[in-house]
mmCIF file of C-alpha atoms and ligand atoms in Angstrom:
data_model
loop_
_atom_site.group_PDB
_atom_site.id
_atom_site.type_symbol
_atom_site.label_atom_id
_atom_site.label_comp_id
_atom_site.label_asym_id
_atom_site.label_seq_id
_atom_site.Cartn_x
_atom_site.Cartn_y
_atom_site.Cartn_z
ATOM 1 C CA MET A 1273 106.165 108.083 131.292
ATOM 2 C CA SER A 1274 104.284 105.805 128.970
ATOM 3 C CA ALA A 1275 104.632 104.453 125.442
ATOM 4 C CA ILE A 1276 102.515 103.584 122.444
ATOM 5 C CA MET A 1277 103.894 100.988 120.067
ATOM 6 C CA ILE A 1278 102.181 100.813 116.689
ATOM 7 C CA VAL A 1279 102.944 97.715 114.648
ATOM 8 C CA LEU A 1280 102.134 97.942 110.943
ATOM 9 C CA ASP A 1281 102.117 94.247 110.196
ATOM 10 C CA GLY A 1282 104.196 93.354 107.168
ATOM 11 C CA ILE A 1283 104.292 96.918 105.821
ATOM 12 C CA ALA A 1284 108.024 96.572 105.063
ATOM 13 C CA ASP A 1285 108.563 95.178 101.592
ATOM 14 C CA ARG A 1286 111.242 94.505 99.024
ATOM 15 C CA PRO A 1287 111.777 96.717 95.947
ATOM 16 C CA LEU A 1288 108.928 96.011 93.554
ATOM 17 C CA LYS A 1289 109.169 95.806 89.785
ATOM 18 C CA GLU A 1290 105.658 97.272 89.551
ATOM 19 C CA LEU A 1291 106.866 100.339 91.486
ATOM 20 C CA ASN A 1292 110.065 100.779 89.469
ATOM 21 C CA GLY A 1293 112.242 99.282 92.160
ATOM 22 C CA LYS A 1294 110.620 101.218 94.987
ATOM 23 C CA THR A 1295 108.681 99.889 97.947
ATOM 24 C CA VAL A 1296 105.163 100.657 99.118
ATOM 25 C CA LEU A 1297 106.581 102.833 101.908
ATOM 26 C CA GLU A 1298 108.557 104.754 99.276
ATOM 27 C CA VAL A 1299 105.674 105.540 96.919
ATOM 28 C CA ALA A 1300 102.699 105.956 99.268
ATOM 29 C CA GLN A 1301 101.590 109.433 100.369
ATOM 30 C CA ILE A 1302 102.410 109.137 104.065
ATOM 31 C CA PRO A 1303 103.283 112.622 105.308
ATOM 32 C CA ASN A 1304 102.506 111.764 108.914
ATOM 33 C CA LEU A 1305 104.787 108.751 109.130
ATOM 34 C CA HIS A 1306 107.501 110.907 107.581
ATOM 35 C CA ARG A 1307 106.725 113.651 110.098
ATOM 36 C CA VAL A 1308 107.364 111.215 112.956
ATOM 37 C CA ALA A 1309 110.559 110.139 111.163
ATOM 38 C CA LYS A 1310 111.772 113.746 110.957
ATOM 39 C CA ASN A 1311 111.278 114.139 114.685
ATOM 40 C CA GLY A 1312 112.529 110.768 115.811
ATOM 41 C CA MET A 1313 115.307 108.231 115.554
ATOM 42 C CA LEU A 1314 115.252 105.417 113.054
ATOM 43 C CA GLY A 1315 116.838 102.052 112.579
ATOM 44 C CA ILE A 1316 116.201 98.548 111.426
ATOM 45 C CA PHE A 1317 115.961 95.348 113.430
ATOM 46 C CA ASP A 1318 116.133 91.602 113.050
ATOM 47 C CA PRO A 1319 112.763 90.173 114.110
ATOM 48 C CA LEU A 1320 114.235 86.902 115.352
ATOM 49 C CA ASN A 1321 117.415 88.582 116.609
ATOM 50 C CA VAL A 1322 119.607 87.036 113.908
ATOM 51 C CA PRO A 1323 119.875 88.038 110.244
ATOM 52 C CA GLY A 1324 118.385 85.736 107.658
ATOM 53 C CA ARG A 1325 115.610 84.148 109.700
ATOM 54 C CA ARG A 1326 112.035 84.571 108.561
ATOM 55 C CA ALA A 1327 109.628 85.312 111.384
ATOM 56 C CA GLY A 1328 105.941 84.637 111.721
ATOM 57 C CA SER A 1329 103.852 87.432 113.189
ATOM 58 C CA ASP A 1330 103.611 85.528 116.461
ATOM 59 C CA THR A 1331 107.319 84.824 116.906
ATOM 60 C CA ALA A 1332 108.180 88.347 115.733
ATOM 61 C CA HIS A 1333 105.833 89.891 118.304
ATOM 62 C CA LEU A 1334 107.167 87.634 121.057
ATOM 63 C CA SER A 1335 110.636 88.780 120.191
ATOM 64 C CA ILE A 1336 109.663 92.456 119.935
ATOM 65 C CA LEU A 1337 108.052 92.232 123.371
ATOM 66 C CA GLY A 1338 111.291 90.827 124.749
ATOM 67 C CA TYR A 1339 110.494 87.113 124.940
ATOM 68 C CA ASP A 1340 112.673 84.383 123.471
ATOM 69 C CA PRO A 1341 110.464 82.674 120.902
ATOM 70 C CA TYR A 1342 112.855 79.728 120.667
ATOM 71 C CA GLU A 1343 112.193 79.055 124.333
ATOM 72 C CA VAL A 1344 108.507 79.846 124.864
ATOM 73 C CA TYR A 1345 106.741 79.357 121.531
ATOM 74 C CA THR A 1346 104.524 76.264 121.276
ATOM 75 C CA GLY A 1347 102.694 77.082 118.052
ATOM 76 C CA ARG A 1348 100.188 79.571 116.760
ATOM 77 C CA GLY A 1349 97.084 77.597 117.733
ATOM 78 C CA PRO A 1350 97.192 78.248 121.490
ATOM 79 C CA ILE A 1351 97.850 81.952 120.964
ATOM 80 C CA GLU A 1352 94.860 82.289 118.642
ATOM 81 C CA VAL A 1353 92.672 80.376 121.083
ATOM 82 C CA ALA A 1354 93.721 82.590 123.994
ATOM 83 C CA GLY A 1355 92.870 85.567 121.780
ATOM 84 C CA THR A 1356 89.239 84.527 121.638
ATOM 85 C CA GLY A 1357 88.965 84.759 125.409
ATOM 86 C CA ILE A 1358 89.370 81.080 126.324
ATOM 87 C CA LYS A 1359 91.522 80.696 129.440
ATOM 88 C CA LEU A 1360 94.050 78.018 128.596
ATOM 89 C CA GLU A 1361 95.150 75.323 131.021
ATOM 90 C CA LYS A 1362 98.067 72.944 131.017
ATOM 91 C CA GLY A 1363 97.271 69.802 129.003
ATOM 92 C CA ASP A 1364 94.897 71.563 126.581
ATOM 93 C CA VAL A 1365 95.461 71.300 122.838
ATOM 94 C CA SER A 1366 94.630 74.327 120.706
ATOM 95 C CA LEU A 1367 94.386 74.702 116.939
ATOM 96 C CA ARG A 1368 93.782 77.565 114.573
ATOM 97 C CA CYS A 1369 91.341 77.004 111.738
ATOM 98 C CA ASN A 1370 89.864 78.529 108.626
ATOM 99 C CA TYR A 1371 86.348 78.448 107.410
ATOM 100 C CA CYS A 1372 86.944 77.159 103.899
ATOM 101 C CA THR A 1373 85.039 75.938 100.883
ATOM 102 C CA VAL A 1374 85.235 72.301 99.772
ATOM 103 C CA ASP A 1375 83.353 70.085 97.360
ATOM 104 C CA GLU A 1376 81.735 66.818 98.477
ATOM 105 C CA LYS A 1377 85.051 64.988 98.064
ATOM 106 C CA PHE A 1378 86.753 67.485 100.393
ATOM 107 C CA THR A 1379 88.706 69.120 97.614
ATOM 108 C CA LEU A 1380 89.696 72.577 98.788
ATOM 109 C CA LEU A 1381 88.088 75.226 96.561
ATOM 110 C CA ASN A 1382 88.631 78.395 98.596
ATOM 111 C CA ARG A 1383 90.956 78.647 101.609
ATOM 112 C CA THR A 1384 89.014 81.518 103.217
ATOM 113 C CA ALA A 1385 85.484 80.793 101.973
ATOM 114 C CA GLY A 1386 85.705 84.142 100.188
ATOM 115 C CA TYR A 1387 86.733 85.996 103.365
ATOM 116 C CA ILE A 1388 83.439 84.926 104.916
ATOM 117 C CA ARG A 1389 82.134 87.320 107.554
ATOM 118 C CA GLU A 1390 78.320 87.597 107.487
ATOM 119 C CA GLY A 1391 76.566 84.807 109.340
ATOM 120 C CA ILE A 1392 79.618 83.340 111.029
ATOM 121 C CA ASP A 1393 78.062 83.796 114.481
ATOM 122 C CA GLU A 1394 75.277 81.444 113.464
ATOM 123 C CA LEU A 1395 77.751 78.960 112.024
ATOM 124 C CA GLU A 1396 79.793 79.038 115.237
ATOM 125 C CA LYS A 1397 76.664 78.366 117.280
ATOM 126 C CA ALA A 1398 75.619 75.442 115.063
ATOM 127 C CA ILE A 1399 79.048 73.824 115.346
ATOM 128 C CA ASN A 1400 79.125 74.039 119.130
ATOM 129 C CA GLU A 1401 75.534 72.830 119.513
ATOM 130 C CA GLU A 1402 75.358 70.120 116.894
ATOM 131 C CA ILE A 1403 78.751 68.435 116.883
ATOM 132 C CA ASN A 1404 79.211 65.629 119.386
ATOM 133 C CA LEU A 1405 82.565 63.916 119.450
ATOM 134 C CA SER A 1406 82.727 60.188 120.112
ATOM 135 C CA ASP A 1407 85.228 60.589 122.981
ATOM 136 C CA HIS A 1408 83.134 61.912 125.855
ATOM 137 C CA ASP A 1409 86.161 62.556 128.065
ATOM 138 C CA VAL A 1410 87.282 65.328 125.767
ATOM 139 C CA GLN A 1411 85.467 68.636 125.495
ATOM 140 C CA PHE A 1412 85.842 70.890 122.519
ATOM 141 C CA THR A 1413 85.154 74.591 122.129
ATOM 142 C CA PHE A 1414 84.956 76.235 118.739
ATOM 143 C CA ARG A 1415 85.209 80.007 118.417
ATOM 144 C CA ASN A 1416 85.271 82.527 115.608
ATOM 145 C CA GLY A 1417 88.203 84.884 115.312
ATOM 146 C CA ALA A 1418 88.047 87.630 112.697
ATOM 147 C CA ASP A 1419 86.318 86.811 109.395
ATOM 148 C CA TYR A 1420 87.250 83.314 108.161
ATOM 149 C CA ARG A 1421 89.673 82.741 111.021
ATOM 150 C CA CYS A 1422 88.507 80.551 113.856
ATOM 151 C CA VAL A 1423 89.889 78.314 116.581
ATOM 152 C CA LEU A 1424 89.380 74.875 118.047
ATOM 153 C CA HIS A 1425 90.233 73.999 121.622
ATOM 154 C CA PHE A 1426 90.323 70.551 123.248
ATOM 155 C CA ARG A 1427 90.391 69.876 126.956
ATOM 156 C CA GLY A 1428 90.571 66.415 128.477
ATOM 157 C CA LYS A 1429 92.883 63.619 129.568
ATOM 158 C CA GLY A 1430 95.655 62.214 127.403
ATOM 159 C CA LEU A 1431 95.835 64.800 124.596
ATOM 160 C CA SER A 1432 98.898 65.751 122.556
ATOM 161 C CA ALA A 1433 99.589 68.515 120.056
ATOM 162 C CA ASN A 1434 102.134 66.406 118.196
ATOM 163 C CA ILE A 1435 99.871 66.041 115.165
ATOM 164 C CA THR A 1436 99.896 67.175 111.542
ATOM 165 C CA ASP A 1437 97.702 69.816 109.863
ATOM 166 C CA THR A 1438 94.597 69.316 107.738
ATOM 167 C CA ASP A 1439 95.385 72.337 105.551
ATOM 168 C CA PRO A 1440 96.923 71.367 102.178
ATOM 169 C CA TRP A 1441 97.759 75.070 101.529
ATOM 170 C CA LYS A 1442 96.709 74.673 97.912
ATOM 171 C CA GLU A 1443 93.334 75.161 96.376
ATOM 172 C CA GLY A 1444 92.482 72.140 94.232
ATOM 173 C CA ALA A 1445 94.139 69.727 96.693
ATOM 174 C CA LYS A 1446 92.310 67.446 99.121
ATOM 175 C CA ILE A 1447 91.891 68.380 102.783
ATOM 176 C CA LEU A 1448 94.527 66.350 104.641
ATOM 177 C CA GLU A 1449 93.859 63.905 107.443
ATOM 178 C CA SER A 1450 95.592 64.908 110.653
ATOM 179 C CA GLN A 1451 98.108 62.293 111.761
ATOM 180 C CA SER A 1452 100.215 61.511 114.793
ATOM 181 C CA LYS A 1453 103.800 62.695 114.411
ATOM 182 C CA ASP A 1454 105.209 60.432 117.096
ATOM 183 C CA GLY A 1455 103.015 57.329 117.085
ATOM 184 C CA MET A 1456 102.081 57.835 120.744
ATOM 185 C CA PRO A 1457 98.535 57.015 121.940
ATOM 186 C CA GLU A 1458 97.895 60.650 122.958
ATOM 187 C CA SER A 1459 98.654 62.079 119.529
ATOM 188 C CA ILE A 1460 96.841 59.236 117.746
ATOM 189 C CA LYS A 1461 93.772 60.011 119.858
ATOM 190 C CA THR A 1462 94.018 63.767 119.286
ATOM 191 C CA SER A 1463 94.484 63.504 115.518
ATOM 192 C CA ALA A 1464 91.464 61.192 115.334
ATOM 193 C CA LEU A 1465 89.408 63.780 117.222
ATOM 194 C CA VAL A 1466 90.521 66.495 114.814
ATOM 195 C CA ASN A 1467 89.556 64.384 111.799
ATOM 196 C CA GLU A 1468 86.198 63.554 113.340
ATOM 197 C CA PHE A 1469 85.579 67.243 114.009
ATOM 198 C CA VAL A 1470 86.449 68.198 110.424
ATOM 199 C CA LYS A 1471 84.037 65.647 108.937
ATOM 200 C CA LYS A 1472 81.270 66.637 111.312
ATOM 201 C CA SER A 1473 81.821 70.322 110.592
ATOM 202 C CA TYR A 1474 80.971 69.618 106.947
ATOM 203 C CA GLU A 1475 77.787 67.788 107.965
ATOM 204 C CA VAL A 1476 76.700 70.760 110.070
ATOM 205 C CA LEU A 1477 77.795 73.537 107.730
ATOM 206 C CA ASN A 1478 77.253 72.363 104.176
ATOM 207 C CA ASN A 1479 73.510 72.911 104.084
ATOM 208 C CA HIS A 1480 73.271 75.482 106.834
ATOM 209 C CA PRO A 1481 70.931 78.350 105.834
ATOM 210 C CA VAL A 1482 73.847 80.816 105.931
ATOM 211 C CA ASN A 1483 75.648 78.780 103.277
ATOM 212 C CA VAL A 1484 72.510 78.145 101.246
ATOM 213 C CA SER A 1485 72.091 81.885 100.973
ATOM 214 C CA ARG A 1486 75.807 82.402 100.174
ATOM 215 C CA ARG A 1487 75.534 79.976 97.272
ATOM 216 C CA LYS A 1488 72.463 81.862 96.010
ATOM 217 C CA GLN A 1489 74.504 85.074 96.054
ATOM 218 C CA GLY A 1490 77.300 83.352 94.142
ATOM 219 C CA LYS A 1491 79.608 83.422 97.167
ATOM 220 C CA PRO A 1492 81.690 80.435 98.265
ATOM 221 C CA PRO A 1493 80.075 78.728 101.277
ATOM 222 C CA GLY A 1494 81.995 78.298 104.530
ATOM 223 C CA ASN A 1495 81.225 74.596 104.585
ATOM 224 C CA LEU A 1496 84.205 73.052 106.370
ATOM 225 C CA ILE A 1497 86.471 73.909 109.286
ATOM 226 C CA MET A 1498 90.132 73.308 108.453
ATOM 227 C CA PRO A 1499 92.350 73.109 111.588
ATOM 228 C CA ARG A 1500 96.112 73.457 111.702
ATOM 229 C CA GLY A 1501 98.949 74.569 113.964
ATOM 230 C CA ALA A 1502 98.113 72.385 116.991
ATOM 231 C CA GLY A 1503 99.941 73.483 120.102
ATOM 232 C CA ASN A 1504 100.199 72.884 123.829
ATOM 233 C CA THR A 1505 99.514 75.699 126.265
ATOM 234 C CA PRO A 1506 102.605 77.920 126.437
ATOM 235 C CA GLU A 1507 103.945 79.454 129.621
ATOM 236 C CA PHE A 1508 104.801 83.113 129.071
ATOM 237 C CA GLU A 1509 106.218 85.179 131.889
ATOM 238 C CA ASN A 1510 103.798 87.920 132.895
ATOM 239 C CA PHE A 1511 104.593 91.100 130.950
ATOM 240 C CA TYR A 1512 104.272 93.315 134.007
ATOM 241 C CA GLU A 1513 106.522 91.118 136.154
ATOM 242 C CA LYS A 1514 109.059 90.936 133.367
ATOM 243 C CA TRP A 1515 109.259 94.638 132.481
ATOM 244 C CA LYS A 1516 107.318 96.477 135.203
ATOM 245 C CA LEU A 1517 105.126 97.961 132.497
ATOM 246 C CA LYS A 1518 101.342 97.820 132.804
ATOM 247 C CA GLY A 1519 100.407 96.783 129.297
ATOM 248 C CA ALA A 1520 97.357 96.848 127.050
ATOM 249 C CA VAL A 1521 96.766 95.486 123.561
ATOM 250 C CA ILE A 1522 94.548 96.939 120.838
ATOM 251 C CA ALA A 1523 94.261 94.498 117.944
ATOM 252 C CA GLY A 1524 91.772 93.166 115.442
ATOM 253 C CA ILE A 1525 93.096 89.627 115.186
ATOM 254 C CA SER A 1526 93.009 86.973 117.880
ATOM 255 C CA LEU A 1527 96.688 86.110 117.357
ATOM 256 C CA ILE A 1528 97.835 89.397 118.830
ATOM 257 C CA LYS A 1529 95.055 89.550 121.422
ATOM 258 C CA GLY A 1530 96.081 86.039 122.465
ATOM 259 C CA LEU A 1531 99.736 86.947 122.865
ATOM 260 C CA GLY A 1532 98.712 89.856 125.066
ATOM 261 C CA ALA A 1533 96.291 87.711 127.072
ATOM 262 C CA LEU A 1534 98.906 84.998 127.652
ATOM 263 C CA MET A 1535 101.316 87.703 128.860
ATOM 264 C CA GLY A 1536 98.684 89.037 131.258
ATOM 265 C CA MET A 1537 98.072 92.298 129.397
ATOM 266 C CA ASP A 1538 94.614 93.838 129.132
ATOM 267 C CA ILE A 1539 92.875 93.310 125.794
ATOM 268 C CA ILE A 1540 90.990 96.422 124.734
ATOM 269 C CA GLU A 1541 88.169 95.859 122.268
ATOM 270 C CA VAL A 1542 87.576 98.531 119.660
ATOM 271 C CA PRO A 1543 84.378 98.380 117.585
ATOM 272 C CA GLY A 1544 85.252 98.307 113.903
ATOM 273 C CA ALA A 1545 88.699 96.719 114.380
ATOM 274 C CA THR A 1546 88.442 93.909 111.862
ATOM 275 C CA GLY A 1547 91.963 92.681 111.199
ATOM 276 C CA TYR A 1548 91.576 93.435 107.513
ATOM 277 C CA ILE A 1549 92.091 96.482 105.273
ATOM 278 C CA ASP A 1550 88.618 97.805 106.091
ATOM 279 C CA SER A 1551 89.508 98.089 109.781
ATOM 280 C CA ASP A 1552 88.738 101.354 111.557
ATOM 281 C CA PHE A 1553 92.382 102.395 112.026
ATOM 282 C CA MET A 1554 91.437 105.793 113.371
ATOM 283 C CA ALA A 1555 89.308 104.244 116.130
ATOM 284 C CA LYS A 1556 92.263 102.112 117.206
ATOM 285 C CA GLY A 1557 94.607 105.079 117.399
ATOM 286 C CA GLN A 1558 92.062 107.172 119.276
ATOM 287 C CA LYS A 1559 91.481 104.342 121.740
ATOM 288 C CA ALA A 1560 95.223 104.121 122.415
ATOM 289 C CA ILE A 1561 95.347 107.804 123.348
ATOM 290 C CA GLU A 1562 92.150 107.477 125.386
ATOM 291 C CA ILE A 1563 93.451 104.644 127.597
ATOM 292 C CA LEU A 1564 97.037 105.850 127.826
ATOM 293 C CA SER A 1565 96.637 107.382 131.277
ATOM 294 C CA GLN A 1566 95.805 103.935 132.691
ATOM 295 C CA TYR A 1567 98.797 102.126 131.186
ATOM 296 C CA ASP A 1568 102.567 102.290 130.783
ATOM 297 C CA PHE A 1569 102.586 100.520 127.437
ATOM 298 C CA VAL A 1570 99.899 100.264 124.757
ATOM 299 C CA LEU A 1571 100.458 98.023 121.763
ATOM 300 C CA VAL A 1572 98.379 98.880 118.692
ATOM 301 C CA HIS A 1573 98.467 96.208 116.029
ATOM 302 C CA ILE A 1574 97.391 96.833 112.424
ATOM 303 C CA GLU A 1575 96.959 93.661 110.384
ATOM 304 C CA GLY A 1576 95.539 94.595 106.971
ATOM 305 C CA THR A 1577 98.888 95.583 105.476
ATOM 306 C CA ASP A 1578 100.191 92.027 105.864
ATOM 307 C CA GLU A 1579 97.085 90.392 104.439
ATOM 308 C CA VAL A 1580 97.258 92.339 101.185
ATOM 309 C CA SER A 1581 100.994 91.654 100.854
ATOM 310 C CA HIS A 1582 100.325 87.918 101.011
ATOM 311 C CA ASP A 1583 97.766 88.393 98.253
ATOM 312 C CA HIS A 1584 100.186 90.446 96.056
ATOM 313 C CA MET A 1585 97.769 93.397 96.236
ATOM 314 C CA ILE A 1586 100.243 96.273 95.892
ATOM 315 C CA LYS A 1587 97.657 98.945 95.099
ATOM 316 C CA GLU A 1588 95.599 97.990 98.149
ATOM 317 C CA LYS A 1589 98.733 97.942 100.291
ATOM 318 C CA ILE A 1590 99.435 101.537 99.273
ATOM 319 C CA GLU A 1591 95.836 102.665 99.861
ATOM 320 C CA THR A 1592 95.680 100.941 103.232
ATOM 321 C CA LEU A 1593 98.945 102.505 104.316
ATOM 322 C CA GLU A 1594 97.704 105.951 103.302
ATOM 323 C CA ARG A 1595 94.606 105.504 105.484
ATOM 324 C CA ILE A 1596 96.765 104.304 108.367
ATOM 325 C CA ASP A 1597 98.903 107.399 107.936
ATOM 326 C CA LEU A 1598 95.919 109.602 108.833
ATOM 327 C CA MET A 1599 95.636 107.735 112.135
ATOM 328 C CA ILE A 1600 99.386 108.125 112.748
ATOM 329 C CA GLY A 1601 98.974 111.877 112.256
ATOM 330 C CA TRP A 1602 96.095 112.028 114.725
ATOM 331 C CA VAL A 1603 98.011 110.029 117.339
ATOM 332 C CA PHE A 1604 101.135 112.137 116.842
ATOM 333 C CA ASP A 1605 99.124 115.357 117.255
ATOM 334 C CA HIS A 1606 97.412 114.073 120.406
ATOM 335 C CA LEU A 1607 100.426 112.441 122.003
ATOM 336 C CA PRO A 1608 100.738 113.691 125.589
ATOM 337 C CA ASP A 1609 104.098 115.006 126.812
ATOM 338 C CA ASN A 1610 106.418 112.413 128.269
ATOM 339 C CA THR A 1611 105.049 109.782 125.935
ATOM 340 C CA PHE A 1612 107.052 107.653 123.549
ATOM 341 C CA LEU A 1613 105.802 106.609 120.164
ATOM 342 C CA ILE A 1614 107.376 103.584 118.510
ATOM 343 C CA ILE A 1615 106.351 102.618 115.007
ATOM 344 C CA LEU A 1616 107.615 99.498 113.293
ATOM 345 C CA SER A 1617 106.846 96.675 110.925
ATOM 346 C CA ASP A 1618 107.022 93.292 112.706
ATOM 347 C CA HIS A 1619 108.778 91.713 109.712
ATOM 348 C CA THR A 1620 109.040 92.246 105.983
ATOM 349 C CA THR A 1621 106.298 90.804 103.818
ATOM 350 C CA SER A 1622 107.284 90.680 100.172
ATOM 351 C CA SER A 1623 104.317 91.531 97.969
ATOM 352 C CA ALA A 1624 106.142 89.901 95.062
ATOM 353 C CA LEU A 1625 106.610 86.591 96.859
ATOM 354 C CA GLY A 1626 103.467 86.838 98.963
ATOM 355 C CA LYS A 1627 105.591 85.726 101.886
ATOM 356 C CA HIS A 1628 107.433 86.970 104.934
ATOM 357 C CA THR A 1629 111.123 87.488 104.306
ATOM 358 C CA ALA A 1630 114.049 88.042 106.648
ATOM 359 C CA ASP A 1631 114.896 91.594 105.478
ATOM 360 C CA PRO A 1632 115.237 93.732 108.622
ATOM 361 C CA PRO A 1633 112.179 96.023 108.821
ATOM 362 C CA PRO A 1634 112.278 99.712 109.818
ATOM 363 C CA ILE A 1635 111.606 100.988 113.321
ATOM 364 C CA MET A 1636 111.358 104.540 114.646
ATOM 365 C CA ILE A 1637 111.184 105.984 118.141
ATOM 366 C CA PHE A 1638 109.958 109.423 119.102
ATOM 367 C CA GLY A 1639 109.855 110.881 122.606
ATOM 368 C CA PRO A 1640 111.692 112.820 125.309
ATOM 369 C CA GLY A 1641 115.456 112.381 125.186
ATOM 370 C CA ILE A 1642 115.417 110.690 121.779
ATOM 371 C CA PHE A 1643 117.872 112.009 119.185
ATOM 372 C CA LYS A 1644 116.420 113.453 116.024
ATOM 373 C CA ASP A 1645 118.652 111.812 113.462
ATOM 374 C CA ASP A 1646 119.118 112.885 109.852
ATOM 375 C CA VAL A 1647 116.550 110.454 108.507
ATOM 376 C CA GLN A 1648 113.516 112.266 107.112
ATOM 377 C CA LEU A 1649 111.476 109.373 105.759
ATOM 378 C CA PHE A 1650 109.972 106.223 107.236
ATOM 379 C CA THR A 1651 111.155 103.797 104.576
ATOM 380 C CA GLU A 1652 113.208 100.619 104.531
ATOM 381 C CA ARG A 1653 116.033 102.355 102.656
ATOM 382 C CA GLU A 1654 116.245 105.493 104.822
ATOM 383 C CA ALA A 1655 115.777 103.701 108.150
ATOM 384 C CA ARG A 1656 119.087 101.913 107.551
ATOM 385 C CA LYS A 1657 120.848 105.268 107.903
ATOM 386 C CA GLY A 1658 119.332 106.078 111.288
ATOM 387 C CA MET A 1659 121.023 106.425 114.656
ATOM 388 C CA LEU A 1660 119.309 103.402 116.110
ATOM 389 C CA HIS A 1661 121.321 101.332 113.612
ATOM 390 C CA ARG A 1662 120.549 97.637 113.314
ATOM 391 C CA ILE A 1663 119.246 96.150 116.525
ATOM 392 C CA LYS A 1664 117.730 92.881 117.643
ATOM 393 C CA ALA A 1665 113.989 92.680 118.233
ATOM 394 C CA ASN A 1666 114.543 91.669 121.844
ATOM 395 C CA GLU A 1667 116.532 94.851 122.460
ATOM 396 C CA ILE A 1668 113.583 97.133 121.670
ATOM 397 C CA ILE A 1669 111.891 96.988 125.099
ATOM 398 C CA PRO A 1670 115.179 97.351 127.035
ATOM 399 C CA ILE A 1671 116.064 100.415 124.916
ATOM 400 C CA LEU A 1672 112.597 101.839 125.540
ATOM 401 C CA LEU A 1673 112.892 101.175 129.294
ATOM 402 C CA ASP A 1674 116.141 103.094 129.351
ATOM 403 C CA TYR A 1675 114.490 106.129 127.735
ATOM 404 C CA MET A 1676 111.531 105.756 130.092
ATOM 405 C CA ASN A 1677 114.017 105.905 132.956
ATOM 406 C CA LYS A 1678 112.880 102.543 134.266
ATOM 407 C CA THR A 1679 116.252 100.849 134.095
ATOM 408 C CA THR A 1680 118.689 100.420 136.946
ATOM 409 C CA LYS A 1681 122.409 100.771 136.663
ATOM 410 C CA PHE A 1682 124.760 97.807 136.645
ATOM 411 C CA GLY A 1683 127.860 98.684 138.608
ATOM 412 C CA ALA A 1684 128.726 101.530 140.925
HETATM 413 ZN ZN1 ZN B 1993 103.246 89.983 110.949
HETATM 414 ZN ZN1 ZN B 1994 101.850 87.461 107.220
#
């Protein structure tokens, strides 16, 4: 028996004024998600296992995969870095970054450099070739993630992740200097390296031909790298050892690939998986079915729905969901016997607030032995009435293992 888990990142929402008090899930044309709902069992869950706590995508996924984020989470940076294929070692410091647009005084003009995508391979190459840091005992690696997202990795003696971010989170504000949080020599040294890297990234990028041509086209240049979220290398228990499930991850963004990589799962690349609303959702679903015979558990992560929620783009959230629904239908129609399908939102992302909220998102499970409950629709409101009730994120895998008949009995 095997399982496919499809995570629709941030698809759960709150009632929206623009939709007359309904949510995106309630107004979108999603017959296939509703078809799975009719045939499966629904519920809601608390992403961080307790009501009222807002989860990031990383901590929510850790929790959903049965890990205790309060114990193992060391920040988003290392997860993103692992997602680009860098093998992390103890003592490394990892940061996540954005390509962004600044003026000559380092005032932030565009946090994503207009969702820069074309030419970023050349920019990545220039940064790695042309930047030399003054501390020769520390090596850095810079890698692109998806679009404007990128990562920075330091390896060397005496580093510490106990440093502040450079991201002011507000366009019109100055890029911040990273600072030591604890006054220790290691963090003072690391923050200085980050600041040096940021300044040198501007020198390399500002007049790079890729950015010259972006300016000509009226697009914001990606002329500075803005790091944040420094973290030490986390130690995650191997997913297979923990659950006896051979796992694979299909994702567009390095955050989810990194989580999988750090858990020892296989990362399956799918051409056209971008991590934005233009991602080839169908290709991801088809790949999951294609590789299913080699795995016990395939996680398919869809990111675009969260991105547009952060940007208050309700119309795009609906359109994206409707395209995803076609993939859900294909997967459901091609699901082999003895296979479980779990569909959930990792957390709620309020399109009104542009933020994650703690509202428990919907989850549904379909497969052999699963009750068909009375819920007919995959929506926040209906899922609350399902037979799965309200569970904790870290109960999802144990419940699945029970249905997969991979659980042993406690007692005689
Ligand atoms: Zn998320
Ligand atoms: Zn988000």
